[in-house]
Short mmCIF file of C-alpha atoms in Angstrom, two decimals:
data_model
loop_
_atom_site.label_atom_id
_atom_site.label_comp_id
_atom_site.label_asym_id
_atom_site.label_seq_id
_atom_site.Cartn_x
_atom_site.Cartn_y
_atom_site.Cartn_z
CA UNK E 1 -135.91 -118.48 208.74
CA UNK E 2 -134.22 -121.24 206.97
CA UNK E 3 -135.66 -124.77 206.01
CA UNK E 4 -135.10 -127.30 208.03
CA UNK E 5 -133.36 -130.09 206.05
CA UNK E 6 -133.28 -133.72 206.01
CA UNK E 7 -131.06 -136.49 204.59
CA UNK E 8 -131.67 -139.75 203.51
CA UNK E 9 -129.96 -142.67 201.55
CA UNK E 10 -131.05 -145.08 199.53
CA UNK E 11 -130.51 -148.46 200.35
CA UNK E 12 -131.14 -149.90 197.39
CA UNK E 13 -128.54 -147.28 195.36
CA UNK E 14 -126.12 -147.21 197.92
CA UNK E 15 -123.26 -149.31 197.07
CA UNK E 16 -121.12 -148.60 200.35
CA UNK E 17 -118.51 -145.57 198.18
CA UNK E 18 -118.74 -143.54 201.92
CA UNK E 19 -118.01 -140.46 200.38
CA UNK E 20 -121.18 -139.21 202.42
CA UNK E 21 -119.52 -140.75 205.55
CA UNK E 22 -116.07 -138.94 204.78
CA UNK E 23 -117.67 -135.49 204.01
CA UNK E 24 -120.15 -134.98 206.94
CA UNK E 25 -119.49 -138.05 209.23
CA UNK E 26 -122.14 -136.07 211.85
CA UNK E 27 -125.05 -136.74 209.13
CA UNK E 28 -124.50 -140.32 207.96
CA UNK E 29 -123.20 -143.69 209.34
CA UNK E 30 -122.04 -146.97 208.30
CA UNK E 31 -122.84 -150.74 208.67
CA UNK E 32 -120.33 -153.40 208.84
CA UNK E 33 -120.38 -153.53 205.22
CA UNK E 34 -119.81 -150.00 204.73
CA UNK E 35 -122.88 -149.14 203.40
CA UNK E 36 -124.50 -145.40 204.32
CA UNK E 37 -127.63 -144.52 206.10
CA UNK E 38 -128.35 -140.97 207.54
CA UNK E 39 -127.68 -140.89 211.12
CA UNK E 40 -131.02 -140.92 213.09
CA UNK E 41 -134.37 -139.69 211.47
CA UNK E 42 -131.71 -137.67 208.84
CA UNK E 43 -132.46 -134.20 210.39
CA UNK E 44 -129.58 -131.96 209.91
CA UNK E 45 -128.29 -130.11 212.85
CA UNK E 46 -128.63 -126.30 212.28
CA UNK E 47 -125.09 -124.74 211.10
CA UNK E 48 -124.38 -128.26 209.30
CA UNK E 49 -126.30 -127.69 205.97
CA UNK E 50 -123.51 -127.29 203.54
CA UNK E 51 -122.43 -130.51 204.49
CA UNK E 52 -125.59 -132.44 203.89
CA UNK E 53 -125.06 -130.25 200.21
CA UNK E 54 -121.80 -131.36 199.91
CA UNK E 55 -122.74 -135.50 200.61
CA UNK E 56 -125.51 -135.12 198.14
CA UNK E 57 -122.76 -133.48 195.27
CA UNK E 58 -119.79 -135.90 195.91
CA UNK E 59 -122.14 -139.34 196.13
CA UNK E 60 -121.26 -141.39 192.98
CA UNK E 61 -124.62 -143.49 192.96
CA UNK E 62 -126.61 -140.27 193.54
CA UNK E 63 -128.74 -142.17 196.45
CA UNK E 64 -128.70 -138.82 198.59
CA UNK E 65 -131.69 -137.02 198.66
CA UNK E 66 -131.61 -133.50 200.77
CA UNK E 67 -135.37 -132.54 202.08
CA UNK E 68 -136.30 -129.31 202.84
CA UNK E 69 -139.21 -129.28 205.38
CA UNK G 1 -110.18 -175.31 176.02
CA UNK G 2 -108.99 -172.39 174.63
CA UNK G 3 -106.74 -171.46 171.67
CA UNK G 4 -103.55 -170.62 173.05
CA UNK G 5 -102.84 -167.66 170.89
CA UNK G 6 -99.13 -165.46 170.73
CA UNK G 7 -98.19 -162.47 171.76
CA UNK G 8 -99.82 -160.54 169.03
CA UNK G 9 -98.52 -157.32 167.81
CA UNK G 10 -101.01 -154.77 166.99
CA UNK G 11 -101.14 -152.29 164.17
CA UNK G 12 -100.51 -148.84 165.14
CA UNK G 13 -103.80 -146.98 165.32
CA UNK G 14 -104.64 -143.99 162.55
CA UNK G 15 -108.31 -144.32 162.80
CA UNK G 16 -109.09 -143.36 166.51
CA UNK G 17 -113.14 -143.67 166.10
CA UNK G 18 -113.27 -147.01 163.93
CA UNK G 19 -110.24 -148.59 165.22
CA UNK G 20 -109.34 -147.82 168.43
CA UNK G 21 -106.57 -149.65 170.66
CA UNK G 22 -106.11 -149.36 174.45
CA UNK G 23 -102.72 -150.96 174.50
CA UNK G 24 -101.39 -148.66 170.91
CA UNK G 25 -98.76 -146.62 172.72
CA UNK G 26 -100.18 -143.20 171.50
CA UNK G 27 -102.84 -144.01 174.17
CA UNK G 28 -100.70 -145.50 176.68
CA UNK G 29 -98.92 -142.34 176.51
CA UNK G 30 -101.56 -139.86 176.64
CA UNK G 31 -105.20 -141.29 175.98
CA UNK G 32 -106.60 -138.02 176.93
CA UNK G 33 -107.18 -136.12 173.87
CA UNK G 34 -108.04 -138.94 172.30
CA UNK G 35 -110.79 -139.71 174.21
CA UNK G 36 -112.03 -135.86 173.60
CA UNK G 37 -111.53 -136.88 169.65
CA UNK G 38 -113.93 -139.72 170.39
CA UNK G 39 -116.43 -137.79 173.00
CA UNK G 40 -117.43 -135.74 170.56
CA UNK G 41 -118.02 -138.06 167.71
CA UNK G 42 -120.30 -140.24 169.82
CA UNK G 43 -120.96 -141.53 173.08
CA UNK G 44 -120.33 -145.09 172.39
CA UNK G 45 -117.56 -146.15 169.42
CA UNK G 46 -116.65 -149.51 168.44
CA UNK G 47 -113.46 -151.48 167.35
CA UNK G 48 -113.31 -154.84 165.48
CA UNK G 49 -110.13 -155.23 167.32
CA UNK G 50 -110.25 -157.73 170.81
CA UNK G 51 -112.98 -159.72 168.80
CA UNK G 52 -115.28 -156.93 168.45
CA UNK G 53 -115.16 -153.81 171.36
CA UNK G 54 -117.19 -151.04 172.26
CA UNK G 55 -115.68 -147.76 174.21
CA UNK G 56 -118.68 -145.33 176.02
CA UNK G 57 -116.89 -141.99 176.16
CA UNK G 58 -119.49 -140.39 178.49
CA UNK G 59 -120.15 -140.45 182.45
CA UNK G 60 -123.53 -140.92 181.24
CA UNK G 61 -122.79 -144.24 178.93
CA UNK G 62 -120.22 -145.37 181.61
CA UNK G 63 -123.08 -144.76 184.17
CA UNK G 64 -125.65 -147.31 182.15
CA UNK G 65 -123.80 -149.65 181.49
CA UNK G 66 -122.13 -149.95 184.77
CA UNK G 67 -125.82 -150.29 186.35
CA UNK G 68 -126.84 -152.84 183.90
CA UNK G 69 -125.53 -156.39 185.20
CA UNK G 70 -129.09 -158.02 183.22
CA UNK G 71 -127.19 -157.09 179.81
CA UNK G 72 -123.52 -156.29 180.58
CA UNK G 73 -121.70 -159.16 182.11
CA UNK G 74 -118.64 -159.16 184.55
CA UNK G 75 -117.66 -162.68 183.64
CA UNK G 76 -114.66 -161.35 181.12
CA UNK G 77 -113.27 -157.98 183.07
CA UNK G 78 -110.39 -157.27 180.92
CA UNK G 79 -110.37 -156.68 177.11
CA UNK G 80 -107.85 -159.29 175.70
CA UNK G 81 -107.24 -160.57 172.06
CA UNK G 82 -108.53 -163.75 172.97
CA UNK G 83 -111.83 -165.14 174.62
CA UNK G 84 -111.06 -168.23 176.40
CA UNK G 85 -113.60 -170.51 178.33
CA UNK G 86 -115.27 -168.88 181.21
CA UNK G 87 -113.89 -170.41 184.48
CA UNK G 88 -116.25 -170.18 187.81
CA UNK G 89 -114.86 -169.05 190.90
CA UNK G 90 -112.27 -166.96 188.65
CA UNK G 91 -111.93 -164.10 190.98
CA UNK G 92 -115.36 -163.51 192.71
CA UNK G 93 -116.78 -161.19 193.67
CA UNK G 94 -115.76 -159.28 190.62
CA UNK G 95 -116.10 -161.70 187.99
CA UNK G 96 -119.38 -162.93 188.70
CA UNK G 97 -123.21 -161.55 187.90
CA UNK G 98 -126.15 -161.50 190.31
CA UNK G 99 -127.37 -163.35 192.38
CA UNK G 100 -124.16 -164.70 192.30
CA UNK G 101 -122.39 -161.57 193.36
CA UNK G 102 -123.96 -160.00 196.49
CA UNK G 103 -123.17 -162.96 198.74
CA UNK G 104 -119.31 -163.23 197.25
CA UNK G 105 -119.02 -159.26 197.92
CA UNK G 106 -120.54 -159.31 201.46
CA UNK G 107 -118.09 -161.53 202.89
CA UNK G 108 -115.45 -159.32 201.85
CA UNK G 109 -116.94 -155.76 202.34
CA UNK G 110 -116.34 -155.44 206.63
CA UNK G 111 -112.37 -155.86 206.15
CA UNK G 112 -112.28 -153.08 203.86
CA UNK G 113 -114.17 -150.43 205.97
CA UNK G 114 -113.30 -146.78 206.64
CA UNK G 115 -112.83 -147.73 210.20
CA UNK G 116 -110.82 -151.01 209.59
CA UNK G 117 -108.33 -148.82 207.23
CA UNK G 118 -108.03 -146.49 209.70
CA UNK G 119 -106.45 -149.61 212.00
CA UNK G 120 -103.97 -150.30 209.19
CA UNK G 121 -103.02 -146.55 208.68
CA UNK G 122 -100.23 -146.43 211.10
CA UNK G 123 -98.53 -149.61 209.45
CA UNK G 124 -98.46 -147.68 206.34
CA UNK G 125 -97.28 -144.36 207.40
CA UNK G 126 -94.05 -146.64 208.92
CA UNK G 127 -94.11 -148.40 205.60
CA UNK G 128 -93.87 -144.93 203.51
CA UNK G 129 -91.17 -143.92 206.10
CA UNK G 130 -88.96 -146.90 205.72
CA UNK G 131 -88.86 -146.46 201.95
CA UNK G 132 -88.34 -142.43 202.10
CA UNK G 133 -85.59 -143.35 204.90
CA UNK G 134 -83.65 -145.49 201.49
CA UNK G 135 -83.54 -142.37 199.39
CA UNK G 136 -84.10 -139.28 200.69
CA UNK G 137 -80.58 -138.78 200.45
CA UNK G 138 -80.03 -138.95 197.37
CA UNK G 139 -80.79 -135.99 194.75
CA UNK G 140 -82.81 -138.29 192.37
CA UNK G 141 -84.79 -141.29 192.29
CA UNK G 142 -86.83 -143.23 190.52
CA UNK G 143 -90.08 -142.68 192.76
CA UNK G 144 -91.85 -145.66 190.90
CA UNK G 145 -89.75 -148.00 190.95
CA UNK G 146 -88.35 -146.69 195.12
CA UNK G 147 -91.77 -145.10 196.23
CA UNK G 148 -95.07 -145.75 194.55
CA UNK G 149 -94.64 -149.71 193.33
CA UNK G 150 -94.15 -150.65 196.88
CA UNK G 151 -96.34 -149.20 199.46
CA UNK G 152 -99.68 -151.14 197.86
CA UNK G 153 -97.98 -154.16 197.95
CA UNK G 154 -96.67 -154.72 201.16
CA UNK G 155 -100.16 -152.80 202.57
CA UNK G 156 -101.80 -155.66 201.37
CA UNK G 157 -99.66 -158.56 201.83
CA UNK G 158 -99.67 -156.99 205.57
CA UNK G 159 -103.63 -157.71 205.55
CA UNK G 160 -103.18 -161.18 203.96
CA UNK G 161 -100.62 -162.46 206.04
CA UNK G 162 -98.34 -163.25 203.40
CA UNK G 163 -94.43 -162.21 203.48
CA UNK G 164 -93.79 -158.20 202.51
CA UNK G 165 -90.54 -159.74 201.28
CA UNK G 166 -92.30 -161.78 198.49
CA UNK G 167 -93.16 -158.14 196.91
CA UNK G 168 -91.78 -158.72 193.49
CA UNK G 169 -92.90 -161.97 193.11
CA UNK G 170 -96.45 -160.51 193.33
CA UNK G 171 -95.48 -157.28 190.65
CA UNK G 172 -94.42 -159.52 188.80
CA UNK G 173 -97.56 -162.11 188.31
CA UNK G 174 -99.81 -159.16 187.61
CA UNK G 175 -97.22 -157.54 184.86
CA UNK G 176 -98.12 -160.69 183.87
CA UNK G 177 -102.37 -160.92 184.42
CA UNK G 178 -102.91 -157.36 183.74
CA UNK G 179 -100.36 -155.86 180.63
CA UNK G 180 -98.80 -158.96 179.28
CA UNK G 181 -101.62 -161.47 179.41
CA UNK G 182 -103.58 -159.12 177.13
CA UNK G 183 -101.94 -160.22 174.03
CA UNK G 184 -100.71 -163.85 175.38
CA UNK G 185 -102.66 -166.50 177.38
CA UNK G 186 -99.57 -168.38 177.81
CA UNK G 187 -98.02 -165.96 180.72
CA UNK G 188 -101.67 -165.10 182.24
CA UNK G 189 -102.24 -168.45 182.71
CA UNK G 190 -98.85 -169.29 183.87
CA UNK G 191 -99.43 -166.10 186.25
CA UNK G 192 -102.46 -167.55 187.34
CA UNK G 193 -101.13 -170.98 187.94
CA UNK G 194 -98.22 -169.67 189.76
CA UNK G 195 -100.19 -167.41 191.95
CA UNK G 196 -102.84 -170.30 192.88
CA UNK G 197 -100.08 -172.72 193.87
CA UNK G 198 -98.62 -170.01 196.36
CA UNK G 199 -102.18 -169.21 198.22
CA UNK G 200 -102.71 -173.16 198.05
CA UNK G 201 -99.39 -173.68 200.19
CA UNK G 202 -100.45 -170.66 202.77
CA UNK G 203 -104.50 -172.67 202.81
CA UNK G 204 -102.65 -175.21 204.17
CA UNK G 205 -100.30 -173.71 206.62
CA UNK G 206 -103.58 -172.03 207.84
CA UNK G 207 -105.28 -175.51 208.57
CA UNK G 208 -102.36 -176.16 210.84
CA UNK G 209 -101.81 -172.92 212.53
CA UNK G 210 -105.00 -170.41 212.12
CA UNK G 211 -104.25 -166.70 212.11
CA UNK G 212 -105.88 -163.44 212.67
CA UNK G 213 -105.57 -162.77 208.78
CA UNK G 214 -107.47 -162.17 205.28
CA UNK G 215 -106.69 -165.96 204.53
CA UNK G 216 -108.02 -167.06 207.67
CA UNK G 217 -110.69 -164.81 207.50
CA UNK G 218 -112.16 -166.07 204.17
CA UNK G 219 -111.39 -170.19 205.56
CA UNK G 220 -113.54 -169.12 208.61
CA UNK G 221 -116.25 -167.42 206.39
CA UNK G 222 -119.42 -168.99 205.65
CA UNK G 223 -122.19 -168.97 203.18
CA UNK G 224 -125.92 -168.14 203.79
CA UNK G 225 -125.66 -171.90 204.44
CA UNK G 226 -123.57 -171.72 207.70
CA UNK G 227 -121.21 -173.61 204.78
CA UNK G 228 -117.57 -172.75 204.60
CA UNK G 229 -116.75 -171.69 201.23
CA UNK G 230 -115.18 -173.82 198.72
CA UNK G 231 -111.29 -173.81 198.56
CA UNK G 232 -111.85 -172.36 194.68
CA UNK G 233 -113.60 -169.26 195.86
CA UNK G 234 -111.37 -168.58 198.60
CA UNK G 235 -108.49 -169.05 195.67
CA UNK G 236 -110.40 -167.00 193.76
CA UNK G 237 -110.75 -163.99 195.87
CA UNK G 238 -107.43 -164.06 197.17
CA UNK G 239 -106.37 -163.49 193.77
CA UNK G 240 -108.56 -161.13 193.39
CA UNK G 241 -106.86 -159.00 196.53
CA UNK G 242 -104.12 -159.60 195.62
CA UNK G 243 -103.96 -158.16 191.94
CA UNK G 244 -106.79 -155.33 192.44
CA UNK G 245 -104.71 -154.14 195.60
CA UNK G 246 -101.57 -153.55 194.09
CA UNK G 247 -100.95 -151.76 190.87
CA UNK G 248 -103.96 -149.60 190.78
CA UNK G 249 -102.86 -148.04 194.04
CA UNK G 250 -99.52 -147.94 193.04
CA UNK G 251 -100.54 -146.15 189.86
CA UNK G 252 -102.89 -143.74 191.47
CA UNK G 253 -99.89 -142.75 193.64
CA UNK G 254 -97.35 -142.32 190.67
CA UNK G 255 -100.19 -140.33 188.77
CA UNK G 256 -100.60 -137.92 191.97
CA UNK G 257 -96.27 -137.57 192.57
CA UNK G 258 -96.38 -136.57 188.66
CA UNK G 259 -98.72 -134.22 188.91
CA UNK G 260 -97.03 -132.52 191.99
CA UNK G 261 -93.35 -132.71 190.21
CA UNK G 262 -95.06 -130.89 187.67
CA UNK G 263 -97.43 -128.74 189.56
CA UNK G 264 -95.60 -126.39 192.39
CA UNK G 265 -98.59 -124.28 193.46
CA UNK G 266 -100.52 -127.57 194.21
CA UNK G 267 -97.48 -128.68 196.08
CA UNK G 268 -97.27 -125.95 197.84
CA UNK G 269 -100.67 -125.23 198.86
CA UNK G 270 -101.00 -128.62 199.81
CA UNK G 271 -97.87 -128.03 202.16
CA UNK G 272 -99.96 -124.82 203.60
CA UNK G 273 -103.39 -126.49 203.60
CA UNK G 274 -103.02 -130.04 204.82
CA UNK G 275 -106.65 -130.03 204.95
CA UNK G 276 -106.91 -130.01 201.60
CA UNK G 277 -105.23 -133.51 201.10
CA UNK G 278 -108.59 -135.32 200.96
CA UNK G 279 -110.44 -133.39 198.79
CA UNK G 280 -107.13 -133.14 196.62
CA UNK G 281 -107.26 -136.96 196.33
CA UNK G 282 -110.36 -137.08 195.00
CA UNK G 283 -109.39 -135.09 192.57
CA UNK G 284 -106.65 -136.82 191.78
CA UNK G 285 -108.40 -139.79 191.41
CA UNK G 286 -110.69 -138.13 189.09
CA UNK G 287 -108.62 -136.80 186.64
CA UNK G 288 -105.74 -139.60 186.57
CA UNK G 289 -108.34 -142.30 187.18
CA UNK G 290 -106.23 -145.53 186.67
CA UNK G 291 -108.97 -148.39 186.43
CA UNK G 292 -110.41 -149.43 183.35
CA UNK G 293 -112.68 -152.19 183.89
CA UNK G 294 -114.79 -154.42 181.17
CA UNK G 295 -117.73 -156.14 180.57
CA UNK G 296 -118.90 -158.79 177.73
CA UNK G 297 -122.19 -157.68 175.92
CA UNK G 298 -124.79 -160.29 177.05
CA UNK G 299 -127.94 -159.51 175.36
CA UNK G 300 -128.76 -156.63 172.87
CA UNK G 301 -129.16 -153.23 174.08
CA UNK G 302 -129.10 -149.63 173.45
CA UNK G 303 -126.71 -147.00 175.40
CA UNK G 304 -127.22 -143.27 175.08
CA UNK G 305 -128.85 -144.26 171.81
CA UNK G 306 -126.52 -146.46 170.19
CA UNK G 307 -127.18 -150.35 169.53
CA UNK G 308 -124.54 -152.42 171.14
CA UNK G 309 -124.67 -156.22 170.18
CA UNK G 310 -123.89 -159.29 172.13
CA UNK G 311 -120.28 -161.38 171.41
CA UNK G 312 -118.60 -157.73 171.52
CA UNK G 313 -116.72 -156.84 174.52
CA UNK G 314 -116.91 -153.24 176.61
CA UNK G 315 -114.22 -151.22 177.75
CA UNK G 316 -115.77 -149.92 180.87
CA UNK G 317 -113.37 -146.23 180.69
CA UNK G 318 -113.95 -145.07 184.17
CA UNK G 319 -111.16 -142.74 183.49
CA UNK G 320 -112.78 -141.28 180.01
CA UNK G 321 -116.21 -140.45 182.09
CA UNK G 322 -114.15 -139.08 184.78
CA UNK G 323 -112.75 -136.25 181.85
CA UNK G 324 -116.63 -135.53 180.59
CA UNK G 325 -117.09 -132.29 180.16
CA UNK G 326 -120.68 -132.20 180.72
CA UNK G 327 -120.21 -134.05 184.13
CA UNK G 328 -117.20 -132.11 185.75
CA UNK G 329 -116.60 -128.33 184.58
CA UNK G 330 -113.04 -128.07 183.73
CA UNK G 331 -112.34 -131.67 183.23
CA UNK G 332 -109.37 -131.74 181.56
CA UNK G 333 -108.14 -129.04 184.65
CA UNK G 334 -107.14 -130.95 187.82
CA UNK G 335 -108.22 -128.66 189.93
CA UNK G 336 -107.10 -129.74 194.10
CA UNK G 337 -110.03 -127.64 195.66
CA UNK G 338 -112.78 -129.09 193.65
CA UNK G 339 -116.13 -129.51 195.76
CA UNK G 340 -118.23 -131.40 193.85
CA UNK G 341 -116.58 -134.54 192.57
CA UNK G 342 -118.93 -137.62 191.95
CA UNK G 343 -116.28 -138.95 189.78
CA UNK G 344 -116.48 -142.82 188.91
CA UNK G 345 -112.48 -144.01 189.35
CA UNK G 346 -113.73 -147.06 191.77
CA UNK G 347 -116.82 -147.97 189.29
CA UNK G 348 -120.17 -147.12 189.94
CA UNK G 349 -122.93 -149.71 190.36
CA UNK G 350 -122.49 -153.46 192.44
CA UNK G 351 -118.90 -153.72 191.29
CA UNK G 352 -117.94 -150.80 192.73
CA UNK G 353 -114.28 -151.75 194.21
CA UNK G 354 -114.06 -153.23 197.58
CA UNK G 355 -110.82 -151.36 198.23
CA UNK G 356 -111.54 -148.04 197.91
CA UNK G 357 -111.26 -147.34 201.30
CA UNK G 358 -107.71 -149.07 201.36
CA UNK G 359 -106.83 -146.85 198.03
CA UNK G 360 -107.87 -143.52 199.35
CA UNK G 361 -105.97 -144.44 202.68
CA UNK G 362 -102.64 -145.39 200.87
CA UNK G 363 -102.81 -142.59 198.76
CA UNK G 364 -103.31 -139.65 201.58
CA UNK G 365 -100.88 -141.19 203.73
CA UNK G 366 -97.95 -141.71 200.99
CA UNK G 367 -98.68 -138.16 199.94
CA UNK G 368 -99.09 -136.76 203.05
CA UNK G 369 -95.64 -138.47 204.16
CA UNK G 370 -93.47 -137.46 201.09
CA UNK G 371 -94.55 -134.17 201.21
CA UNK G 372 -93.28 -134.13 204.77
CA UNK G 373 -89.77 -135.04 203.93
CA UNK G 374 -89.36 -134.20 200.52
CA UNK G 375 -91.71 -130.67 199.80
CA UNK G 376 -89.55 -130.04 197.04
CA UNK G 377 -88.91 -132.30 193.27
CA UNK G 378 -89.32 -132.34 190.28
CA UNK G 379 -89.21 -134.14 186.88
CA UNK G 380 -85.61 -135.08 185.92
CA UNK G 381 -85.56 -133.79 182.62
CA UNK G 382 -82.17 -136.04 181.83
CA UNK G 383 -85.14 -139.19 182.43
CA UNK G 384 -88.08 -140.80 181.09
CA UNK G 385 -91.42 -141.23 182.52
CA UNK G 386 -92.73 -144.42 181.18
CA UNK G 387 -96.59 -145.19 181.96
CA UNK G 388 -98.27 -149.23 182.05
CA UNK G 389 -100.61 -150.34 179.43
CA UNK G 390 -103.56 -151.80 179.03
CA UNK G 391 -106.42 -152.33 182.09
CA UNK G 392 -104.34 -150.03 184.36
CA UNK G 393 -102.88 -147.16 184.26
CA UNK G 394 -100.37 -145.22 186.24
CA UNK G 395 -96.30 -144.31 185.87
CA UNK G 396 -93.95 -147.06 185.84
CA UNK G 397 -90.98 -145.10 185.61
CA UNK G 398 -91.30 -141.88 187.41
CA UNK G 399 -87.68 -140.61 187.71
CA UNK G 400 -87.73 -137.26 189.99
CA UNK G 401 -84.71 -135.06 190.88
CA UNK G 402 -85.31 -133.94 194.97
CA UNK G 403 -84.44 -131.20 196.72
CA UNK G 404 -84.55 -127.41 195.60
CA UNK G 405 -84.03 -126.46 191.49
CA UNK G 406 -80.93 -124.16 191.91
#
């Protein structure tokens, strides 16, 4: 049985890049200034874990963090 | 006031690690290996030329020093011979340090959203179509001076409300901010003075007749206050759009066409896989990274362990981290597939550019269209590339031969 996983941003790192938005737009949203948050509570759908992977790589400010529960 | 200094010209370099240049034309031409030269002598290496400049040569000194706002200023963005007066309301949000910065930047991030490029995408595909439609024809072409030079432009000047038409008016202030104006205050002021009277004129037309665009957006915008802004800043950051829009999309265009002329199994999987345009734009953008950006040393610090003193200037090299070997394997490989790509080419940090999203846009959609029409070209071999100089970088001369080699 996998891990469940969970994303989250940082707000304070974040500076609005959206690479996370681009990459996995299911997991992560944007506010009228662009900036990221993870879409919901952050937990990541089953079948959509290389993408949460894939946000945390590609972010420039590294403000991605990927829990496994 | 300042010294009003000449066009100076510059030694050529033979000392890359004591003496480096960013405008000698060894670098202009291909700065690559010598940023590899420097990489590996240190992570940070200093000039005495521009008044005293240091160069980081790692993601990891870029990365400091581009968090650092407490000891790295933005108030001098561009490393010039001379160090005039610092002006306020020069070109916010860019020029300016917290807690300055944040409100400046805010009222100009929601334009610039994914979702409000994808509104302006359709004008640009036509754009890109129009020029293809002038020389598709014809079995070569100078795709800078046709292509790349003009689809950032009128993009822009489409979001500000200003005529497409006054295109060259626009190249040619920020030859003038951006190459020229590194060596002579004379034409960046003139630039400057030139390109303030022209937003002043369209301020005023706005008072009259309001409009639905980037100049009547920033008129309507207001402080924390509920204030309008002052006429300065909204000068300011018009300039600002208006030179940060233009020549580093157009180079990071002209950088991608060269590669492809040059490249014809990225071409043609990028034909095949269509998909893969995104992820081969970030790549791109890594590896031909066209913005360097600055900073003026503020108070003493240390990066990566080396002492860096105040009344020196940085040369922020976005594009040197972006070649780091211990950040991205392969660096000096551009390699269109690559997954995991946290490369720096629109800063890292606050500054991080507002127009990113705009960039990225323009530069899928004029690929994605001249690969359409024209999925065969290549370097004309009878012509010369010729690349800009200075703050940023991309082809200026990018003459191409279409169609099939027979």
């Amino acid at each position: 049985m996998a891990e469940r996983l969970k994303v989250h941003v940082d707000p304070d790192k974040c500076q609005g890049h959206a690479r996370c938005k681009a990459l996995a737009p299911e997991l992560f949203e944007l506010d009228e200034y662009g900036n990221a948050r993870e879409a919901g509570d952050g937990t990541v759908p089953v079948g959509l874990e290389d993408k949460a992977w894939l946000a945390k790589a590609n972010c420039p400010e590294i403000a991605i963090d990927v829990i496994e529960e | 006031m300042s010294d009003v200094s000449q066009p100076a010209a510059h030694p050529p370099v033979t000392d890359w690690l004591n003496d480096f240049d960013h405008t000698d034309p060894q670098w202009t031409e291909n700065p690559f290996p010598i940023w590899d030269e420097l990489r590996a002598a240190s992570p940070v290496v200093h000039t005495e030329r521009f008044l005293g400049c240091y160069l980081p040569t790692t993601y990891e000194a870029v990365r400091e020093i581009a968090n650092d706002p407490e000891h790295f200023s933005s108030r001098r963005i561009i490393v010039r011979d001379a160090r005039p007066e610092v002006t306020q309301n020069a070109a916010p949000p860019i020029t300016s340090d917290p807690p300055v910065h944040k409100p400046a930047k805010q009222l100009l991030l929601p334009p610039f959203t994914p979702d409000a490029m994808k509104k302006l995408e359709p004008r640009v595909r036509t754009i890109c179509n129009e020029l293809i439609d002038g020389f598709v024809a014809e079995k070569k072409v100078d795709a800078a001076a046709r292509y790349t030079k003009h689809i950032p432009v009128r993009a822009i000047a489409h979001m500000l409300g200003i005529p497409e038409g006054d295109s060259d008016l626009f190249i040619n202030w920020i030859h003038m901010i951006l190459e020229l104006g590194i060596k002579d205050e004379n034409l960046l002021l003139q630039a400057v003075h030139e390109m303030s009277d022209y937003f002043r004129d369209h301020i005023e037309q706005r008072r009259k007749h309001p409009t639905d665009d980037l100049i009547s957006y920033l008129m309507n915008a207001r402080n924390k206050d509920g204030q309008p802004l002052e006429d300065a800043h909204v000068l300011g950051s018009l300039r600002l759009l208006l030179i940060a829009g233009i020549d580093t999309t157009w180079s990071a265009i002209g950088s991608s066409l060269w590669h492809l002329a040059r490249t014809p199994a990225d071409r043609e999987r990028l034909i095949a896989e269509p998909e893969l345009m995104p992820t081969a734009v970030e790549e791109f953008l890594r590896a031909y990274s066209p913005v360097t950006m600055a900073r003026e040393v503020i108070k003493e610090r240390t990066v990566s362990g080396c002492p860096v003193k105040p009344g020196n200037m940085v040369l922020l090299s976005f594009p040197a981290a972006n070649r780091d070997p211990k950040m991205f394997p392969d660096a000096d490989k551009v390699v269109i597939d690559r997954r995991e790509n946290r490369h720096a080419a629109f800063g890292l940090g606050i500054h991080r550019c507002i127009g990113s999203n705009l960039a990225r846009m323009e530069m899928q959609v004029a690929l994605e269209e001249w690969l359409k029409r024209i999925p065969d070209f290549r370097l004309d071999p009878a012509g010369t590339v010729t690349w800009s100089q200075g703050t940023v970088r991309g082809p200026r001369q990018l003459p191409f031969l279409l169609g099939k080699a027979m």
